[in-house]
XYZ file of C-alpha atoms in Angstrom:
70
model
C -26.045 -65.651 87.346
C -27.458 -62.234 88.272
C -30.748 -60.960 86.933
C -30.568 -58.485 84.067
C -32.765 -55.590 83.064
C -32.760 -54.527 79.432
C -33.608 -51.323 77.630
C -35.099 -51.706 74.163
C -34.841 -49.110 71.399
C -35.740 -49.086 67.724
C -33.269 -48.250 64.989
C -33.448 -48.313 61.198
C -30.666 -49.620 59.002
C -30.305 -49.492 55.249
C -28.112 -50.929 52.532
C -27.958 -50.927 48.763
C -26.753 -54.553 48.844
C -28.965 -56.719 51.070
C -31.238 -57.044 54.076
C -28.376 -58.700 55.961
C -26.108 -55.712 55.328
C -28.878 -53.367 56.492
C -29.100 -55.352 59.746
C -25.315 -55.324 60.206
C -25.177 -51.569 59.559
C -27.867 -50.874 62.157
C -26.328 -53.133 64.820
C -22.822 -51.783 64.227
C -23.979 -48.174 64.498
C -26.037 -48.837 67.638
C -23.053 -50.623 69.202
C -20.854 -47.552 68.724
C -23.238 -45.491 70.852
C -24.654 -48.038 73.310
C -22.819 -50.318 75.698
C -23.708 -53.965 76.243
C -25.860 -54.479 73.157
C -26.986 -58.073 73.488
C -29.657 -58.827 70.919
C -31.835 -57.555 68.098
C -35.185 -58.383 66.515
C -36.202 -57.415 62.987
C -39.693 -55.907 63.202
C -40.081 -54.448 59.698
C -38.489 -54.992 56.334
C -39.003 -52.727 53.343
C -37.210 -51.329 50.349
C -37.018 -48.581 47.800
C -37.579 -49.280 44.102
C -36.101 -47.240 41.259
C -36.642 -48.057 37.579
C -38.203 -51.397 38.468
C -35.204 -52.545 40.543
C -34.490 -52.665 44.259
C -32.385 -49.604 45.077
C -32.225 -49.884 48.887
C -33.151 -52.381 51.570
C -34.349 -51.005 54.920
C -34.989 -52.788 58.204
C -36.403 -51.602 61.507
C -34.820 -53.372 64.472
C -35.544 -53.563 68.153
C -32.142 -53.520 69.850
C -31.749 -54.650 73.453
C -28.931 -53.676 75.761
C -28.257 -54.450 79.410
C -28.743 -51.621 81.880
C -25.734 -51.119 84.086
C -25.874 -51.229 87.887
C -25.709 -47.880 89.632
């Protein structure tokens, strides 16, 4: 198995429904722009409250993708 080198970026995802949907939204969007996305790590979780209820969930993710050989 060859060695791999990864690039790591941070992205934010949001959802009105759940933290899990916010994660899925962020990973799906990153995967449309980046090739070889291999993993993610949730580094922050927060939300927006309106009228005493959760209106949005937001997550900050580190997303790792494999750098391609030249």
